[in-house]
GROMACS .gro file of C-alpha atoms in nm:
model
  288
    1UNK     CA    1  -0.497   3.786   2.917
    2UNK     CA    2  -0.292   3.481   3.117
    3UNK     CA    3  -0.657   3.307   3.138
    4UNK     CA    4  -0.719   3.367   2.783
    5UNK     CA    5  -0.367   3.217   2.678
    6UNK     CA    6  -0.404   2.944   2.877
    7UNK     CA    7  -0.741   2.861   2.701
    8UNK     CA    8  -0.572   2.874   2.381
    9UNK     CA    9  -0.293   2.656   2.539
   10UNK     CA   10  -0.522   2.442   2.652
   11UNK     CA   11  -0.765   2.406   2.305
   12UNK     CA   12  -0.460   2.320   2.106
   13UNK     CA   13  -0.299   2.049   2.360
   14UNK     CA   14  -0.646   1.876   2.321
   15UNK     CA   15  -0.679   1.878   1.953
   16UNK     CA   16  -0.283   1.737   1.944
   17UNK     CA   17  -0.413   1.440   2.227
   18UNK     CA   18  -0.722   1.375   2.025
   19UNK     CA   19  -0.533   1.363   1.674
   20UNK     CA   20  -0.270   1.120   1.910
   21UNK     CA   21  -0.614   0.894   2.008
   22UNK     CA   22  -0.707   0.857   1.656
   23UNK     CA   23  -0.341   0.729   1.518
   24UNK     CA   24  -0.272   0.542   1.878
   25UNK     CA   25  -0.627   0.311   1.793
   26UNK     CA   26  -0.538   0.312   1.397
   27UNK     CA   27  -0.209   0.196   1.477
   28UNK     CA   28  -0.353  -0.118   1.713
   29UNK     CA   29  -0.600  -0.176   1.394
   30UNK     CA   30  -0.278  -0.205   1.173
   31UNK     CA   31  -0.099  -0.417   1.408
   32UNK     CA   32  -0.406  -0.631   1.405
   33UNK     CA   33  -0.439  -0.635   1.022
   34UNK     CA   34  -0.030  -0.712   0.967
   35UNK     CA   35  -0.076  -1.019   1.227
   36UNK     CA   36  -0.332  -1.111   1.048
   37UNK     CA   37  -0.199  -1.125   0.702
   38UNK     CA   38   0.172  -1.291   0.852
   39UNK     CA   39  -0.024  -1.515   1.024
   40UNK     CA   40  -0.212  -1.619   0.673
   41UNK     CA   41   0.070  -1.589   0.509
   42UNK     CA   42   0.228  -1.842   0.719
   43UNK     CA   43  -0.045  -2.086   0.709
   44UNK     CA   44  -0.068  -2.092   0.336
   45UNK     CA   45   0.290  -2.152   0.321
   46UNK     CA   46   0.287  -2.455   0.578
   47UNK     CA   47   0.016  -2.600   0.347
   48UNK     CA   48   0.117  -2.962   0.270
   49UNK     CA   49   0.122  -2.989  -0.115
   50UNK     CA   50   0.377  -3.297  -0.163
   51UNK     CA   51   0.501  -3.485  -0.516
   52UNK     CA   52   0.507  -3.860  -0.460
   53UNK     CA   53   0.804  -4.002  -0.664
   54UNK     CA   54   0.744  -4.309  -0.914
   55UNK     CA   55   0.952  -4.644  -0.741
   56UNK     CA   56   1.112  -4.668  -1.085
   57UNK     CA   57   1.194  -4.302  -1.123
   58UNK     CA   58   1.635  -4.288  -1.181
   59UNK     CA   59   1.821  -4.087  -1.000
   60UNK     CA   60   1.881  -3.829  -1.295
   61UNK     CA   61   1.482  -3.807  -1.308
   62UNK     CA   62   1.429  -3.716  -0.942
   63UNK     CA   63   1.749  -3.513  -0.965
   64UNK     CA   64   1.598  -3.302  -1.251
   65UNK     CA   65   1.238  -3.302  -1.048
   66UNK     CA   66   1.417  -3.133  -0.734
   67UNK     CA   67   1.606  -2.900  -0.990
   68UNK     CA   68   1.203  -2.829  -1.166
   69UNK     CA   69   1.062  -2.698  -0.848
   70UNK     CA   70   1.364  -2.525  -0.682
   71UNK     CA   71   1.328  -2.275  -0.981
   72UNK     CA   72   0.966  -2.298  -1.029
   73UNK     CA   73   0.847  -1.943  -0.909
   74UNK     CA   74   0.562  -2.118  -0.675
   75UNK     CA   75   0.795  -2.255  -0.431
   76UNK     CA   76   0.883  -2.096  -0.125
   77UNK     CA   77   1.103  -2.392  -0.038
   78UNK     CA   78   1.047  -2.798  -0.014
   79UNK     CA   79   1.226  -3.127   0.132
   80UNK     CA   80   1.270  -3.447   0.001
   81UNK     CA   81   1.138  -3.687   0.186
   82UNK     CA   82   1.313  -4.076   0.044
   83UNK     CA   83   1.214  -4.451   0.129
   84UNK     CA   84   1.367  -4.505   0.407
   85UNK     CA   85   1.211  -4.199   0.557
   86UNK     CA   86   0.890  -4.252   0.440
   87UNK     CA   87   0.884  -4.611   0.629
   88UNK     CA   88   0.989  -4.463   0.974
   89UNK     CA   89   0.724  -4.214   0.930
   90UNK     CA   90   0.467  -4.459   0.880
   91UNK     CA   91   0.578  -4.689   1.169
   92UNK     CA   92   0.571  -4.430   1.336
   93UNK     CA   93   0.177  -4.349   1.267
   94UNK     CA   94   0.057  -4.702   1.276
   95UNK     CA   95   0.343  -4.879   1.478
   96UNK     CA   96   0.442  -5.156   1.176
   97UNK     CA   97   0.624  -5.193   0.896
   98UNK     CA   98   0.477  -5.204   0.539
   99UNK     CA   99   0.617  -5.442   0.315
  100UNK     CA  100   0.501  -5.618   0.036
  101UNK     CA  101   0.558  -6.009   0.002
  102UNK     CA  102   0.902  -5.972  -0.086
  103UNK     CA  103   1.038  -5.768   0.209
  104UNK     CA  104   1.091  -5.506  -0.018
  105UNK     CA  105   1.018  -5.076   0.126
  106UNK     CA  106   0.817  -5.031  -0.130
  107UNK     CA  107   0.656  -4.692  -0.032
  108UNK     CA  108   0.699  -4.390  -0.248
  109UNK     CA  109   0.949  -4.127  -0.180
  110UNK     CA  110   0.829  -3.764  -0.170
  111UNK     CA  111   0.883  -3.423  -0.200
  112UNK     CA  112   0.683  -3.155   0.039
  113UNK     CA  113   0.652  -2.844  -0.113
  114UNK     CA  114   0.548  -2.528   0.055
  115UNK     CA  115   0.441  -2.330  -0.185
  116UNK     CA  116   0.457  -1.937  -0.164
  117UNK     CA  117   0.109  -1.752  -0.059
  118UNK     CA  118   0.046  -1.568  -0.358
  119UNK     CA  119   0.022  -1.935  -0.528
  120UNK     CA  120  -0.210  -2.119  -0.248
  121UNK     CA  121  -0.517  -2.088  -0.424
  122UNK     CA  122  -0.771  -2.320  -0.531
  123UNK     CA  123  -0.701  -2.261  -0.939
  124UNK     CA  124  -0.350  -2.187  -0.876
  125UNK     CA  125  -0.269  -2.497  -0.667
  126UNK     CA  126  -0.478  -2.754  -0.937
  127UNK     CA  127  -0.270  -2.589  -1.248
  128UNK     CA  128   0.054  -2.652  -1.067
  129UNK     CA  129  -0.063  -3.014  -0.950
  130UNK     CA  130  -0.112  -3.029  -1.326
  131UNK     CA  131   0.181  -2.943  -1.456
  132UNK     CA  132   0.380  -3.129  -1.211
  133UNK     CA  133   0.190  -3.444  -1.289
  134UNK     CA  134   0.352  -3.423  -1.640
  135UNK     CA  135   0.677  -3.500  -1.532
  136UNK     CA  136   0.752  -3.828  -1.595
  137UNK     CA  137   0.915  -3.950  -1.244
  138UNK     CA  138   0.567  -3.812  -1.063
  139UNK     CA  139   0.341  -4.058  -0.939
  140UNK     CA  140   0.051  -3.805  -0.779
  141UNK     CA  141  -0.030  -3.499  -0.630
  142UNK     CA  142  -0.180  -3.435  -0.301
  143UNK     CA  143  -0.295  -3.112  -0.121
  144UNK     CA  144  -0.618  -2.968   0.076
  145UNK     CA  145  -0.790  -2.828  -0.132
  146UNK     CA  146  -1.053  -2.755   0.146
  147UNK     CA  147  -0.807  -2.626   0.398
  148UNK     CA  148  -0.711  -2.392   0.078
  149UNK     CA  149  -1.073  -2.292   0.021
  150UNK     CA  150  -1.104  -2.227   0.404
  151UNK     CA  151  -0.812  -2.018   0.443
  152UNK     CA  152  -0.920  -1.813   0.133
  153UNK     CA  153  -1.230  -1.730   0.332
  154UNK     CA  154  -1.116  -1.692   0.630
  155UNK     CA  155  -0.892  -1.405   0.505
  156UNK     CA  156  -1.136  -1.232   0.332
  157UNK     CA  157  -1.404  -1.199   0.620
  158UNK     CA  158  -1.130  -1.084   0.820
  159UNK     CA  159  -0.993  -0.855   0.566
  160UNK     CA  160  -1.384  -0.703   0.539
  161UNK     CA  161  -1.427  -0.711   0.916
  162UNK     CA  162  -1.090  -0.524   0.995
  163UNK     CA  163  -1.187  -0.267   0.686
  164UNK     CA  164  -1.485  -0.183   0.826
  165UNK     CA  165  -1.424  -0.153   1.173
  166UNK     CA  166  -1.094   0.086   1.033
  167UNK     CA  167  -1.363   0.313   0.873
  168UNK     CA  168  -1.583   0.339   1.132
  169UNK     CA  169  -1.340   0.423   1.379
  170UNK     CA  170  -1.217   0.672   1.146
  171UNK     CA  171  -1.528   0.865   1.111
  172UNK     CA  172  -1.610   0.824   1.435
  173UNK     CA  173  -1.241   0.983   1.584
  174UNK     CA  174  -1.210   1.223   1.298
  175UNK     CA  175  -1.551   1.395   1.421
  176UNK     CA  176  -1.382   1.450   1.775
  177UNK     CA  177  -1.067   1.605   1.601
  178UNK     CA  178  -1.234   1.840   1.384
  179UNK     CA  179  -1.448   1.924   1.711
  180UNK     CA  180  -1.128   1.989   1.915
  181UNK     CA  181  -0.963   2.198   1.620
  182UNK     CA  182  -1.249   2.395   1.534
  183UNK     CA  183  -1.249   2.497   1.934
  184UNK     CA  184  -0.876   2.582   1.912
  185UNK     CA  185  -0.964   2.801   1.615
  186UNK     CA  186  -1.253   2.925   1.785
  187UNK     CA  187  -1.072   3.068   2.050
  188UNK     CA  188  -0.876   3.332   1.745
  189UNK     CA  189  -1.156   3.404   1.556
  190UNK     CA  190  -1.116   3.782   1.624
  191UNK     CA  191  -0.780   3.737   1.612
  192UNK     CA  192  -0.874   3.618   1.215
  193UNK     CA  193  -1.137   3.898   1.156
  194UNK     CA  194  -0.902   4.186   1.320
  195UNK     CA  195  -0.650   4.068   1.050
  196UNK     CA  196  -0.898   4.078   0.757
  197UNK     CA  197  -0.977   4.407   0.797
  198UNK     CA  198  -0.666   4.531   0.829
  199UNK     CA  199  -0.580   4.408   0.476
  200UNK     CA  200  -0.472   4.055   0.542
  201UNK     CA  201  -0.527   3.811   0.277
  202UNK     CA  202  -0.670   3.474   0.314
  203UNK     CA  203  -0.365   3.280   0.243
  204UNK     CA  204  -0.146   3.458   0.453
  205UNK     CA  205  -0.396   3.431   0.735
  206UNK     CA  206  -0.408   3.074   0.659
  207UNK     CA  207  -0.012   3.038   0.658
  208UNK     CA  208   0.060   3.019   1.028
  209UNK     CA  209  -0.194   2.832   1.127
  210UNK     CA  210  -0.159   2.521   0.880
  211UNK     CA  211   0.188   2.557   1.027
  212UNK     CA  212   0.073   2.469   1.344
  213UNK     CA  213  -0.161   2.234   1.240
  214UNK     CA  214   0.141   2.028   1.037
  215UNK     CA  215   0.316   2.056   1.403
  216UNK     CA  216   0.010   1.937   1.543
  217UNK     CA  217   0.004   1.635   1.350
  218UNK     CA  218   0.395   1.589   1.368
  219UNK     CA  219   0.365   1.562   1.741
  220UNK     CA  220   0.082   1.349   1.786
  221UNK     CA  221   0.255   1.095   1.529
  222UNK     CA  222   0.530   1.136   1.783
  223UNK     CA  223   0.309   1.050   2.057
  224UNK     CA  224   0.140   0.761   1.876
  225UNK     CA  225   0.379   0.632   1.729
  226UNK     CA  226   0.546   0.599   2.104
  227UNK     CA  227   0.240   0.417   2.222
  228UNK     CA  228   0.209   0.176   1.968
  229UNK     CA  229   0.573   0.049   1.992
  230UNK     CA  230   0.542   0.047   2.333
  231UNK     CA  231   0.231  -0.224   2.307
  232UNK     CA  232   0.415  -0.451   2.040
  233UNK     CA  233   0.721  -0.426   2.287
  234UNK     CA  234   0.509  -0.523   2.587
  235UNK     CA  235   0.343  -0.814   2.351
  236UNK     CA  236   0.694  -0.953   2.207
  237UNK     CA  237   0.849  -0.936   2.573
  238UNK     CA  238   0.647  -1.189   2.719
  239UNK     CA  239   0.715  -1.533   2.668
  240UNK     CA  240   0.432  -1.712   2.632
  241UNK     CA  241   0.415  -1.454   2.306
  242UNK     CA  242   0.712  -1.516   2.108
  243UNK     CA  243   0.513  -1.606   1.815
  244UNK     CA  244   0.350  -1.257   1.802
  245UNK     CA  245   0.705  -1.113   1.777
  246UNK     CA  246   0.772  -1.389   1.522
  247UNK     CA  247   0.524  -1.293   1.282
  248UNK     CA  248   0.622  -0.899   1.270
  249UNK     CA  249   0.789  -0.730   1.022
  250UNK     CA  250   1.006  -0.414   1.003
  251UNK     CA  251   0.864  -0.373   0.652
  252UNK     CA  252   0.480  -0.389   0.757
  253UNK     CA  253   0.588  -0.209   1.082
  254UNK     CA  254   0.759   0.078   0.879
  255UNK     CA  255   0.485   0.128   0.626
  256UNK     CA  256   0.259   0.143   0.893
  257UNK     CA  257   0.448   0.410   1.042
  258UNK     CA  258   0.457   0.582   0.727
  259UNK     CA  259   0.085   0.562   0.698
  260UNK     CA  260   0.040   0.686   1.048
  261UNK     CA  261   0.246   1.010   0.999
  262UNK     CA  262   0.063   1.107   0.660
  263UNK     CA  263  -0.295   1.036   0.817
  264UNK     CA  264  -0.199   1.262   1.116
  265UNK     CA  265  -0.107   1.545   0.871
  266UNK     CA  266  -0.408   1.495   0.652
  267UNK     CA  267  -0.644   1.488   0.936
  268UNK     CA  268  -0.487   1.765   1.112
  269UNK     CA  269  -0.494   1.990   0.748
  270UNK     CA  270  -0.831   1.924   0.662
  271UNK     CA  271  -0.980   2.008   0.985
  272UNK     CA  272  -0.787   2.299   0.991
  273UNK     CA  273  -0.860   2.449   0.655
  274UNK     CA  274  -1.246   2.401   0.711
  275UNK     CA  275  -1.239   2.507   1.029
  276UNK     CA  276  -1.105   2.826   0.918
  277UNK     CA  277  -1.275   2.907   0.647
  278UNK     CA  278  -1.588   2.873   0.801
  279UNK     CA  279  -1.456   3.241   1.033
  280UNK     CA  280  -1.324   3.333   0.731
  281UNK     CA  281  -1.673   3.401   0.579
  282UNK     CA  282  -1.844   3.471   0.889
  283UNK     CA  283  -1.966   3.846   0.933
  284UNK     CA  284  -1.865   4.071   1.240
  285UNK     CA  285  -2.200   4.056   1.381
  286UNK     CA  286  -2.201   3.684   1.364
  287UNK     CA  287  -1.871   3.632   1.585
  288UNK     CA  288  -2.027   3.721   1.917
   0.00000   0.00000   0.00000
């Protein structure tokens, strides 16, 4: 009887640690993917898409320019870049000044523009470059559009790559799980037939053992959950990895968490309830 309990002990610690695995290397996928996507995110937005300012452009022009794109629902935020500015820049790139025959600064001044990702590409960024160019105090509009078209597939081979690798680990995890439940279950299947025919119905068979599989899954979240903040703490503690720490977010980090805890439950359900069907609908004869 002690040998027999501790088997069952034993079966259901297992399928807990191997539901635990699955979320611990899901979560490292999704800390993977949300690095990925701030660390696009931030790139689109450091892309340099800057307004060049007409010489003869009055003050009330510019001012209403600035005022244009502050409210324009692109920008993300931008800096105005005048004359004078412009000309220590550039002495600063080719070491002299720039002047025209009259002595006169007569470079353009400028405003960058970082525009927010969800406008960065290619069409988006030429039809605002077009309907900047219509006000009348704009001289041009620069940007990469290259950069932009690089960026845009960058993301999307890594978005495919990190997809696919997601589902394969998945399936791959979520056949050890279901292996590890269907022992624990195993292990009661005369337990399961004793109770059938003494009258028991399916459902209320059922009952305490999806309860134990929803604890199941509530304690390997626990446990994964654990592990994975304790890798993005030892990550963000070093130095030399500030930026990783940078480009996390409590928002991504909570809906990950989120997604975590329902996948553990799901997993954890669904192996259960097959699992137990299967003894269920299996004959006497068939349990030995």
């Amino acid at each position: 009887m002690e040998k027999e309990k501790k088997t069952k002990t034993t079966n259901r610690v297992s399928a807990m640690l191997s539901i635990a695995l699955v979320l611990f290397l899901m979560g490292l996928t999704g800390l993977i993917l949300i690095y990925a996507v701030k660390i696009d995110s931030y790139l689109r937005q450091s892309l340099p898409f800057t307004v060049f300012i007409k010489n003869e452009a009055t003050q009330g022009q510019i001012d209403a320019l600035k005022t244009q794109l502050k409210t324009a629902p692109y920008t993300a935020d931008f800096a105005f870049v005048g004359k004078d500015a412009a000309m220590e820049e550039y002495k600063k790139d080719v070491g002299e000044e720039f002047l025209d025959l009259t002595g006169d600064n007569f470079l353009e001044a400028s405003i960058d523009v970082h525009l927010k990702p969800d406008y960065t590409a290619p069409q988006n960024m030429a039809n605002i470059k077009a309907e900047v160019l219509k006000n009348p105090a704009v001289s041009d509009v620069t940007y990469s559009d290259k950069v932009t078209g690089e960026l845009n597939i960058a993301a999307q081979k890594t978005g495919i790559a990190v997809f696919g690798f997601s589902i394969l680990l998945l399936i791959v995890c979520v056949s050890l799980i279901n292996a590890s439940i269907r022992l624990d279950i195993y292990s009661k299947r005369l337990l399961i037939k004793s109770m059938l025919l003494v009258g028991a119905t399916q459902s209320f068979i059922r009952k305490p053992f999806l309860m134990r599989a929803f604890t199941n899954g509530l304690v390997s979240w626990l446990i994964a959950t654990v592990l994975v903040g304790l890798v993005v703490f030892a990550i963000t503690s070093r130095p030399t990895n500030l930026e990783f720490g940078l480009v996390l977010d409590i928002k991504y980090l909570g809906a990950l968490g989120v997604s975590l805890l329902l996948l553990g439950l799901l997993i954890s359900y669904l192996s259960t309830v097959i699992a137990l069907q299967r003894y269920l609908k299996t004959r006497t004869d068939q349990l030995y």
